[in-house]
Coordinates of C-alpha atoms in Angstrom, one line a residue:
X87 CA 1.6 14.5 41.1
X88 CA -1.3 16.4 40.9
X89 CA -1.6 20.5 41.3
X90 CA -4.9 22.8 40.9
X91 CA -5.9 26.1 42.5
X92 CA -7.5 25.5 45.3
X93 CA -8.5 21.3 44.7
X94 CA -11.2 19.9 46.9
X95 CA -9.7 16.5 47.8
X96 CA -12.3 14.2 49.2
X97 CA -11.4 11.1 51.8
X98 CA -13.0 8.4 52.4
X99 CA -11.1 7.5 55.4
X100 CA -12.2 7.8 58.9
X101 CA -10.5 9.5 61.6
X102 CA -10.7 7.4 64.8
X103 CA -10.8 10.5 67.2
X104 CA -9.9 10.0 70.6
X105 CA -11.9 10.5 73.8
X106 CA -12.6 14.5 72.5
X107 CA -14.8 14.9 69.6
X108 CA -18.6 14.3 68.7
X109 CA -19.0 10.7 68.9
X110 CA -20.4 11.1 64.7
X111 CA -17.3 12.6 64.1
X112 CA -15.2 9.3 63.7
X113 CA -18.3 7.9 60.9
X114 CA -17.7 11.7 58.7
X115 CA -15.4 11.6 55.5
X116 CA -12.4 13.8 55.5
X117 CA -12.2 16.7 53.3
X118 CA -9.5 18.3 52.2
X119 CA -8.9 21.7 50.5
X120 CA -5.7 23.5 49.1
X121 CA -4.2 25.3 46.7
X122 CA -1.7 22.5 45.5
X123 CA -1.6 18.8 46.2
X124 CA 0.8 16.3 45.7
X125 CA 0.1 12.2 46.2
X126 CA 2.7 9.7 46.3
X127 CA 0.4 6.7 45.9
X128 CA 3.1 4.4 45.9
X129 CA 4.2 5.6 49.1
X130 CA 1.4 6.3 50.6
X131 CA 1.9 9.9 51.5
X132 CA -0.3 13.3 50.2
X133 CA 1.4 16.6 50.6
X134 CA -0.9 19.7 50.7
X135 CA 0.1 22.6 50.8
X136 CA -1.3 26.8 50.5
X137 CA -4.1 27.2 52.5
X138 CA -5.0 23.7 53.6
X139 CA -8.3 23.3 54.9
X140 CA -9.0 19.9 56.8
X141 CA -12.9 18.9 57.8
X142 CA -14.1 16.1 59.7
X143 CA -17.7 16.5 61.3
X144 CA -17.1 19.4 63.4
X145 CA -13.5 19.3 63.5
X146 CA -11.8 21.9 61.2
X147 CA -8.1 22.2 60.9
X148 CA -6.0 25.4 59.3
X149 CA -2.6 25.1 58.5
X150 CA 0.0 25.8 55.2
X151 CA 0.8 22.2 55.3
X152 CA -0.7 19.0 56.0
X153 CA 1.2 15.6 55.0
X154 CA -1.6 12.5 55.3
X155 CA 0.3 9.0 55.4
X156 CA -1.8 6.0 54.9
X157 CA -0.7 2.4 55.7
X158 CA -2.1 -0.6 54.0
X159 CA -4.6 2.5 52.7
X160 CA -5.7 3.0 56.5
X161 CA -4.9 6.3 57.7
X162 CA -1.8 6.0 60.2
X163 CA -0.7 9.6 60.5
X164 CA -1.4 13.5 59.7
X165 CA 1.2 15.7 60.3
X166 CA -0.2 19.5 60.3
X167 CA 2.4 22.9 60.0
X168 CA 1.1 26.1 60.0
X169 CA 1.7 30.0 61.6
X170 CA -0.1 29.3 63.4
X171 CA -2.0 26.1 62.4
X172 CA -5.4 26.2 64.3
X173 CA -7.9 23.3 65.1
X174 CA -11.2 23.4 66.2
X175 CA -13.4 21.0 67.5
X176 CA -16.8 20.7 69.2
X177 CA -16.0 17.8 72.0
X178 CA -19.6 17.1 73.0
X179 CA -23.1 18.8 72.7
X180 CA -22.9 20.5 75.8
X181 CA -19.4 21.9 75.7
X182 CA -18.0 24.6 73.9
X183 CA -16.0 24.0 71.0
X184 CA -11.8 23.3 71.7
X185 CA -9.9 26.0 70.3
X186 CA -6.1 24.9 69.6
X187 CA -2.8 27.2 67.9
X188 CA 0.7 25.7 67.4
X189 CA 2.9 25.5 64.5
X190 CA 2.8 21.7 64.4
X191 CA -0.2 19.3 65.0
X192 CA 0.7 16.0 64.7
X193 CA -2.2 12.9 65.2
X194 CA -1.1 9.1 64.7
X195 CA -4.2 7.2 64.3
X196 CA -2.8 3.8 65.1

């Protein structure tokens, strides 16, 4: 377990994005910032939690929890809660950028 105030966790997974998303989004490493983290290596889950700050490229996600699963150490799944947890996302040069709310985000990479 690991816990520090406000721990930059770095990534070097990719996030295959669907059809939404700058196409150089899917090559950026994940960063992830909050106040406590917790990483069951064995398992294969990371628990973050307080302020959670999650950036790929131009997508940003807010929430007070994020859980990160990783299979065979490829990400598989990342489960975001917040009140609201909010996600942002430029889809393409031309576009504005894709505002989202909700209290759960949930994206399952496989």
């Amino acid at each position: 377990m690991y816990s520090n105030n406000k721990m930059l966790m770095t990534c070097l997974l990719l996030l295959s994005q669907s059809g939404w998303g700058l196409e150089s989004d899917r090559d950026q490493p994940i960063y992830i910032e909050a106040d406590r983290i917790t990483v069951k290596e064995k398992e294969g889950v990371s628990f973050y939690e307080g302020n959670v700050q999650f950036t790929q490229g131009s997508l940003r996600v807010n929430g007070d929890e994020v859980t990160v699963f990783l299979q065979d150490e490829i990400l598989s799944k990342v489960i975001v809660i917040g009140s609201p947890a909010t996600l942002i996302q430029q889809p393409d040069h031309r576009q504005k950028p894709v505002n989202a709310k909700a209290t759960r985000m949930e994206y399952d990479a496989k």
